[in-house]
Tab-separated table of C-alpha atoms (C1' of nucleotides) in Angstrom:
chain	number	residue	atom	x	y	z
A	1	MET	CA	-35.584	-114.191	-140.969
A	2	THR	CA	-34.275	-112.172	-138.120
A	3	SER	CA	-32.306	-115.176	-136.944
A	4	PRO	CA	-29.588	-115.475	-139.519
A	5	LYS	CA	-27.683	-118.722	-139.580
A	6	VAL	CA	-24.544	-116.784	-140.340
A	7	ASP	CA	-23.246	-113.806	-138.437
A	8	VAL	CA	-22.906	-110.651	-140.514
A	9	PHE	CA	-19.415	-110.039	-139.134
A	10	GLN	CA	-18.451	-113.470	-140.294
A	11	ALA	CA	-20.121	-113.002	-143.657
A	12	ILE	CA	-18.218	-109.868	-144.561
A	13	ALA	CA	-14.914	-111.108	-143.226
A	14	ASP	CA	-14.079	-112.652	-146.566
A	15	PRO	CA	-12.882	-110.208	-149.246
A	16	THR	CA	-14.520	-112.168	-152.042
A	17	ARG	CA	-17.863	-111.879	-150.319
A	18	ARG	CA	-17.393	-108.159	-149.878
A	19	LYS	CA	-16.719	-107.816	-153.587
A	20	LEU	CA	-19.731	-109.971	-154.291
A	21	LEU	CA	-21.949	-107.548	-152.423
A	22	ARG	CA	-20.527	-104.593	-154.250
A	23	LEU	CA	-21.041	-106.308	-157.574
A	24	ILE	CA	-24.713	-107.049	-157.176
A	25	ASP	CA	-25.741	-104.113	-155.050
A	26	ASP	CA	-27.485	-102.357	-157.893
A	27	ARG	CA	-28.901	-105.236	-159.874
A	28	GLU	CA	-30.011	-108.772	-159.613
A	29	MET	CA	-27.592	-111.236	-161.198
A	30	ALA	CA	-27.454	-114.934	-161.955
A	31	VAL	CA	-24.719	-117.154	-160.610
A	32	THR	CA	-22.813	-117.703	-163.832
A	33	ALA	CA	-22.842	-114.015	-164.657
A	34	ILE	CA	-21.568	-113.235	-161.193
A	35	SER	CA	-18.860	-115.863	-161.256
A	36	GLY	CA	-17.463	-114.369	-164.430
A	37	HIS	CA	-16.099	-111.562	-162.308
A	38	PHE	CA	-14.044	-113.814	-160.073
A	39	PRO	CA	-10.985	-115.986	-160.553
A	40	ILE	CA	-12.509	-118.887	-158.663
A	41	SER	CA	-14.914	-121.577	-159.811
A	42	ARG	CA	-18.616	-121.027	-160.248
A	43	THR	CA	-19.232	-123.534	-157.496
A	44	ALA	CA	-17.059	-121.598	-155.094
A	45	VAL	CA	-18.919	-118.405	-155.906
A	46	SER	CA	-22.158	-120.240	-155.388
A	47	LYS	CA	-21.041	-121.253	-151.932
A	48	HIS	CA	-20.128	-117.695	-151.054
A	49	LEU	CA	-23.543	-116.582	-152.185
A	50	ARG	CA	-25.102	-119.201	-149.993
A	51	ILE	CA	-23.214	-117.874	-146.994
A	52	LEU	CA	-24.300	-114.344	-147.782
A	53	ALA	CA	-27.862	-115.588	-148.084
A	54	ASP	CA	-27.590	-117.307	-144.718
A	55	ALA	CA	-26.510	-114.008	-143.270
A	56	GLY	CA	-29.466	-112.297	-144.894
A	57	LEU	CA	-27.250	-110.110	-147.044
A	58	VAL	CA	-28.589	-111.406	-150.336
A	59	LYS	CA	-31.806	-112.956	-151.451
A	60	GLU	CA	-32.117	-115.530	-154.167
A	61	ARG	CA	-34.848	-115.922	-156.719
A	62	LYS	CA	-35.263	-118.737	-159.197
A	63	VAL	CA	-35.973	-117.644	-162.739
A	64	GLY	CA	-36.222	-120.521	-165.161
A	65	ARG	CA	-33.018	-122.438	-164.935
A	66	GLU	CA	-31.086	-119.673	-163.286
A	67	THR	CA	-30.825	-118.501	-159.735
A	68	ARG	CA	-30.591	-114.777	-159.394
A	69	TYR	CA	-29.246	-112.969	-156.387
A	70	ARG	CA	-29.915	-109.499	-155.162
A	71	PHE	CA	-28.443	-107.483	-152.366
A	72	GLU	CA	-30.245	-107.023	-149.045
A	73	PRO	CA	-28.841	-104.208	-146.933
A	74	GLU	CA	-30.705	-104.783	-143.705
A	75	PRO	CA	-28.190	-106.979	-141.846
A	76	LEU	CA	-25.560	-104.299	-142.288
A	77	LEU	CA	-27.437	-102.282	-139.730
A	78	GLU	CA	-26.131	-104.573	-137.050
A	79	LEU	CA	-22.651	-103.667	-138.142
A	80	LYS	CA	-23.569	-100.027	-138.178
A	81	ARG	CA	-24.937	-100.288	-134.683
A	82	TRP	CA	-21.847	-102.059	-133.440
A	83	LEU	CA	-19.693	-99.401	-134.977
A	84	ALA	CA	-21.848	-96.625	-133.583
A	85	TYR	CA	-20.829	-97.697	-130.102
A	86	PHE	CA	-17.349	-96.493	-130.869
A	87	ASP	CA	-18.413	-93.123	-132.144
A	88	ARG	CA	-17.223	-91.453	-128.986
A	89	PHE	CA	-13.658	-92.340	-129.887
A	90	TRP	CA	-13.694	-90.348	-133.029
A	91	ASP	CA	-12.982	-87.040	-131.451
A	92	ASN	CA	-10.543	-84.289	-132.267
A	93	LYS	CA	-7.592	-86.389	-133.081
A	94	LEU	CA	-9.378	-88.466	-135.637
A	95	SER	CA	-11.817	-85.854	-136.809
A	96	VAL	CA	-10.019	-85.300	-140.053
A	97	LEU	CA	-10.230	-88.936	-140.948
A	98	GLN	CA	-13.747	-89.015	-139.707
A	99	HIS	CA	-14.665	-86.238	-142.025
A	100	TYR	CA	-13.139	-88.114	-144.887
A	101	VAL	CA	-15.150	-91.146	-144.010
A	102	GLU	CA	-18.405	-89.358	-143.503
A	103	SER	CA	-18.298	-87.935	-146.946
A	104	ASP	CA	-21.966	-87.167	-146.949
A	105	GLY	CA	-21.273	-83.923	-145.189
A	106	SER	CA	-23.128	-84.505	-141.962
A	107	ALA	CA	-21.055	-83.262	-139.102
A	108	SER	CA	-20.514	-85.409	-136.095
A	109	THR	CA	-22.275	-84.681	-132.892
A	110	PRO	CA	-19.694	-83.708	-130.345
A	111	SER	CA	-19.349	-86.457	-127.823
A	112	PRO	CA	-17.459	-86.601	-124.569
A	113	ALA	CA	-13.970	-87.482	-125.574
A	114	ARG	CA	-12.414	-90.384	-123.858
A	115	LEU	CA	-9.422	-90.077	-121.634
A	116	GLN	CA	-6.685	-92.583	-121.293
A	117	ALA	CA	-6.556	-94.161	-117.872
A	118	SER	CA	-3.031	-94.954	-116.908
A	119	THR	CA	-3.184	-96.602	-113.542
A	120	ASP	CA	-6.780	-97.626	-113.418
A	121	LYS	CA	-7.233	-101.344	-113.214
A	122	GLU	CA	-10.855	-101.364	-112.280
A	123	LYS	CA	-13.024	-103.946	-113.804
A	124	LYS	CA	-16.654	-103.941	-114.581
A	125	GLU	CA	-19.183	-106.136	-116.162
B	1	MET	CA	1.646	-98.747	-139.169
B	2	THR	CA	-0.930	-98.113	-141.822
B	3	SER	CA	-0.185	-101.529	-143.244
B	4	PRO	CA	-1.805	-103.895	-140.825
B	5	LYS	CA	-0.839	-107.519	-141.042
B	6	VAL	CA	-4.413	-108.464	-140.259
B	7	ASP	CA	-7.477	-107.142	-141.986
B	8	VAL	CA	-9.876	-105.304	-139.708
B	9	PHE	CA	-12.816	-107.227	-141.142
B	10	GLN	CA	-11.058	-110.423	-140.258
B	11	ALA	CA	-10.115	-109.158	-136.829
B	12	ILE	CA	-13.637	-108.343	-135.759
B	13	ALA	CA	-15.153	-111.456	-137.279
B	14	ASP	CA	-14.561	-113.365	-134.087
B	15	PRO	CA	-17.056	-112.678	-131.261
B	16	THR	CA	-14.436	-113.097	-128.570
B	17	ARG	CA	-12.312	-110.426	-130.170
B	18	ARG	CA	-15.277	-108.089	-130.367
B	19	LYS	CA	-15.897	-108.601	-126.649
B	20	LEU	CA	-12.220	-108.038	-126.033
B	21	LEU	CA	-12.409	-104.642	-127.639
B	22	ARG	CA	-15.446	-103.675	-125.649
B	23	LEU	CA	-13.768	-104.775	-122.444
B	24	ILE	CA	-10.671	-102.665	-122.793
B	25	ASP	CA	-12.087	-99.734	-124.667
B	26	ASP	CA	-12.021	-97.457	-121.646
B	27	ARG	CA	-8.937	-98.635	-119.830
B	28	GLU	CA	-5.668	-100.334	-120.303
B	29	MET	CA	-5.599	-103.880	-118.980
B	30	ALA	CA	-3.056	-106.629	-118.487
B	31	VAL	CA	-3.451	-110.028	-120.072
B	32	THR	CA	-4.330	-111.997	-116.964
B	33	ALA	CA	-6.900	-109.442	-115.869
B	34	ILE	CA	-8.454	-109.547	-119.310
B	35	SER	CA	-8.510	-113.306	-119.531
B	36	GLY	CA	-10.468	-113.490	-116.306
B	37	HIS	CA	-13.467	-112.318	-118.283
B	38	PHE	CA	-13.390	-115.190	-120.717
B	39	PRO	CA	-14.016	-118.917	-120.496
B	40	ILE	CA	-10.943	-119.747	-122.529
B	41	SER	CA	-7.330	-120.026	-121.494
B	42	ARG	CA	-5.103	-117.053	-120.904
B	43	THR	CA	-2.948	-118.201	-123.791
B	44	ALA	CA	-5.918	-118.192	-126.122
B	45	VAL	CA	-6.825	-114.683	-125.024
B	46	SER	CA	-3.251	-113.662	-125.564
B	47	LYS	CA	-3.427	-114.923	-129.125
B	48	HIS	CA	-6.598	-112.993	-129.779
B	49	LEU	CA	-4.923	-109.872	-128.450
B	50	ARG	CA	-2.041	-110.465	-130.775
B	51	ILE	CA	-4.383	-110.649	-133.721
B	52	LEU	CA	-6.087	-107.444	-132.669
B	53	ALA	CA	-2.675	-105.830	-132.337
B	54	ASP	CA	-1.747	-107.002	-135.813
B	55	ALA	CA	-4.888	-105.324	-137.072
B	56	GLY	CA	-3.946	-102.154	-135.230
B	57	LEU	CA	-7.007	-102.330	-133.012
B	58	VAL	CA	-5.051	-102.532	-129.788
B	59	LYS	CA	-1.633	-101.430	-128.667
B	60	GLU	CA	0.489	-103.219	-126.132
B	61	ARG	CA	2.751	-101.747	-123.525
B	62	LYS	CA	5.091	-103.619	-121.248
B	63	VAL	CA	4.938	-102.588	-117.622
B	64	GLY	CA	7.161	-104.628	-115.395
B	65	ARG	CA	6.239	-108.222	-115.861
B	66	GLU	CA	2.899	-107.515	-117.374
B	67	THR	CA	1.798	-106.614	-120.847
B	68	ARG	CA	-1.016	-104.134	-120.928
B	69	TYR	CA	-3.309	-103.593	-123.833
B	70	ARG	CA	-5.321	-100.605	-124.787
B	71	PHE	CA	-7.878	-100.031	-127.459
B	72	GLU	CA	-6.958	-98.220	-130.636
B	73	PRO	CA	-9.998	-97.053	-132.638
B	74	GLU	CA	-8.394	-95.903	-135.852
B	75	PRO	CA	-8.680	-99.080	-137.951
B	76	LEU	CA	-12.413	-99.079	-137.418
B	77	LEU	CA	-12.573	-96.141	-139.768
B	78	GLU	CA	-11.969	-98.499	-142.633
B	79	LEU	CA	-15.047	-100.392	-141.601
B	80	LYS	CA	-16.949	-97.151	-141.275
B	81	ARG	CA	-15.898	-96.149	-144.739
B	82	TRP	CA	-16.886	-99.494	-146.175
B	83	LEU	CA	-20.270	-99.211	-144.551
B	84	ALA	CA	-20.705	-95.643	-145.697
B	85	TYR	CA	-20.776	-96.893	-149.245
B	86	PHE	CA	-24.076	-98.549	-148.486
B	87	ASP	CA	-25.640	-95.480	-146.942
B	88	ARG	CA	-27.755	-94.933	-150.008
B	89	PHE	CA	-29.662	-98.113	-149.235
B	90	TRP	CA	-30.890	-96.855	-145.952
B	91	ASP	CA	-33.719	-94.826	-147.219
B	92	ASN	CA	-37.355	-94.554	-146.227
B	93	LYS	CA	-38.003	-98.174	-145.638
B	94	LEU	CA	-35.164	-98.611	-143.228
B	95	SER	CA	-35.175	-95.142	-141.798
B	96	VAL	CA	-36.661	-96.252	-138.517
B	97	LEU	CA	-33.887	-98.697	-137.939
B	98	GLN	CA	-31.421	-96.200	-139.190
B	99	HIS	CA	-32.585	-93.709	-136.634
B	100	TYR	CA	-32.259	-96.301	-133.938
B	101	VAL	CA	-28.745	-96.985	-135.041
B	102	GLU	CA	-27.658	-93.433	-135.330
B	103	SER	CA	-28.547	-92.732	-131.765
B	104	ASP	CA	-26.240	-89.778	-131.507
B	105	GLY	CA	-28.893	-87.561	-132.979
B	106	SER	CA	-27.108	-86.476	-136.112
B	107	ALA	CA	-29.517	-86.822	-138.949
B	108	SER	CA	-28.317	-88.312	-142.155
B	109	THR	CA	-27.957	-86.141	-145.138
B	110	PRO	CA	-30.643	-87.067	-147.590
B	111	SER	CA	-29.133	-89.176	-150.304
B	112	PRO	CA	-30.593	-90.436	-153.509
B	113	ALA	CA	-32.691	-93.332	-152.391
B	114	ARG	CA	-31.899	-96.624	-153.934
B	115	LEU	CA	-34.731	-98.433	-155.516
B	116	GLN	CA	-35.240	-102.056	-154.898
B	117	ALA	CA	-36.220	-104.579	-157.502
B	118	SER	CA	-39.763	-104.491	-158.710
B	119	THR	CA	-40.691	-107.641	-156.911
B	120	ASP	CA	-39.811	-105.947	-153.714
B	121	LYS	CA	-41.272	-107.597	-150.719
B	122	GLU	CA	-42.306	-106.454	-147.351
B	123	LYS	CA	-39.505	-106.111	-144.876
B	124	LYS	CA	-39.950	-107.652	-141.539
B	125	GLU	CA	-39.256	-105.079	-138.950
C	1	DA	C1'	18.524	-116.498	-102.882
C	2	DT	C1'	14.334	-118.513	-103.490
C	3	DT	C1'	9.795	-118.606	-104.769
C	4	DA	C1'	5.712	-116.841	-107.004
C	5	DT	C1'	3.635	-114.274	-110.865
C	6	DA	C1'	2.950	-112.808	-115.791
C	7	DT	C1'	3.568	-113.860	-120.167
C	8	DG	C1'	4.710	-115.700	-124.907
C	9	DA	C1'	6.555	-119.358	-127.764
C	10	DA	C1'	6.019	-124.081	-129.235
C	11	DA	C1'	3.984	-128.127	-130.305
C	12	DC	C1'	-0.062	-130.177	-131.002
C	13	DC	C1'	-5.090	-131.082	-131.968
C	14	DT	C1'	-9.794	-130.500	-134.024
C	15	DT	C1'	-13.014	-127.913	-136.655
C	16	DT	C1'	-13.922	-124.556	-140.074
C	17	DT	C1'	-12.975	-122.362	-144.322
C	18	DG	C1'	-12.295	-121.752	-149.023
C	19	DG	C1'	-11.430	-124.096	-152.775
C	20	DT	C1'	-11.701	-128.054	-156.364
C	21	DT	C1'	-13.762	-131.737	-159.363
C	22	DT	C1'	-17.466	-134.700	-160.483
C	23	DC	C1'	-22.179	-135.773	-161.024
C	24	DA	C1'	-27.343	-135.420	-161.099
C	25	DT	C1'	-31.210	-132.664	-162.159
C	26	DG	C1'	-34.047	-129.165	-164.079
C	27	DT	C1'	-34.907	-126.004	-167.911
C	28	DC	C1'	-34.428	-124.038	-172.456
C	29	DA	C1'	-33.514	-124.417	-177.499
C	30	DA	C1'	-33.484	-126.971	-181.947
D	1	DT	C1'	-36.577	-135.733	-178.375
D	2	DT	C1'	-32.174	-134.548	-178.049
D	3	DG	C1'	-28.712	-131.785	-176.602
D	4	DA	C1'	-26.865	-127.625	-174.374
D	5	DC	C1'	-27.039	-124.608	-170.344
D	6	DA	C1'	-27.458	-123.357	-165.229
D	7	DT	C1'	-27.045	-124.848	-160.969
D	8	DG	C1'	-26.404	-127.281	-156.398
D	9	DA	C1'	-25.042	-131.373	-153.875
D	10	DA	C1'	-21.320	-134.395	-152.703
D	11	DA	C1'	-16.952	-135.903	-151.851
D	12	DC	C1'	-12.688	-134.464	-151.158
D	13	DC	C1'	-8.520	-131.551	-149.877
D	14	DA	C1'	-5.113	-128.166	-147.863
D	15	DA	C1'	-4.686	-124.412	-145.050
D	16	DA	C1'	-6.309	-121.407	-141.482
D	17	DA	C1'	-8.573	-120.705	-137.089
D	18	DG	C1'	-9.266	-121.350	-132.427
D	19	DG	C1'	-8.180	-123.874	-128.751
D	20	DT	C1'	-5.134	-126.637	-125.297
D	21	DT	C1'	-0.979	-127.964	-122.554
D	22	DT	C1'	3.774	-127.509	-121.581
D	23	DC	C1'	7.863	-124.989	-121.033
D	24	DA	C1'	11.223	-121.079	-120.765
D	25	DT	C1'	12.072	-116.555	-119.291
D	26	DA	C1'	11.633	-112.167	-117.086
D	27	DT	C1'	10.168	-109.607	-113.114
D	28	DA	C1'	8.437	-109.086	-108.385
D	29	DA	C1'	8.105	-110.382	-103.664
D	30	DT	C1'	9.749	-112.683	-99.348
DNA sequence: ATTATATGAAACCTTTTGGTTTCATGTCAA
DNA sequence: TTGACATGAAACCAAAAGGTTTCATATAAT
């Protein structure tokens, strides 16, 4: 449910799992069909899918003798939220890159740009 | 420079490293000062900082006998780009969460909504 | 000059990760 | 009913990850 056994950051850390998500993001697929796209064993792919499922990023459905997986986007919102915290850093200097990234055309809301503190050693909680 | 020795996905997979970034994101800090915020050894913190540096997420600067680290946001753009690919999934059904996430007020540009499988189930909040 | 501080490298250890092969079981096709 | 297909569990393995302690070195302070 909302208490995933696997952290989404952990789940997407592996490049194979990222490819897995991209592969099935527009259609449900069975394990063998999926594993055909990877140079590792079907069993290994199956384990990756299990990890993704534990993170809530895919859902499995049994159909006859196969197990089909489909993509679930919801857990990515945690990532998005985490990333959103850093939005204030994408100011002038990185705006060009930012624009490239935000290819949907929505402009960024101007945020107070951060300044570099040189001598400040304050700590906070 | 643009060829990080450590993948950004890998770098942020560890919760300690994520906290590390949040700790120093507004000021430069020396290793010992940083490690005071964590229950692990200074050496362990130092290794995490090294990994973050290898991913380009922090930069180090030697000042006298200390090594100070500061946050470097740029590599997070790769993450942002990766996530942006999935923007089309955040349509109606997840728009509430999406709005919560995009707390800066910039509305998303309407994108072709992605349809889920026919057996689509209710999404828990 | 001597001592204290700040740090990284090294060696080492344990757990996790990503992979394999083998095997048992359930389901579909003849 | 017999055999092929689809899959996961198990046992196993090597390498990576995350941590520790110890030690050497550079810089600062007395």
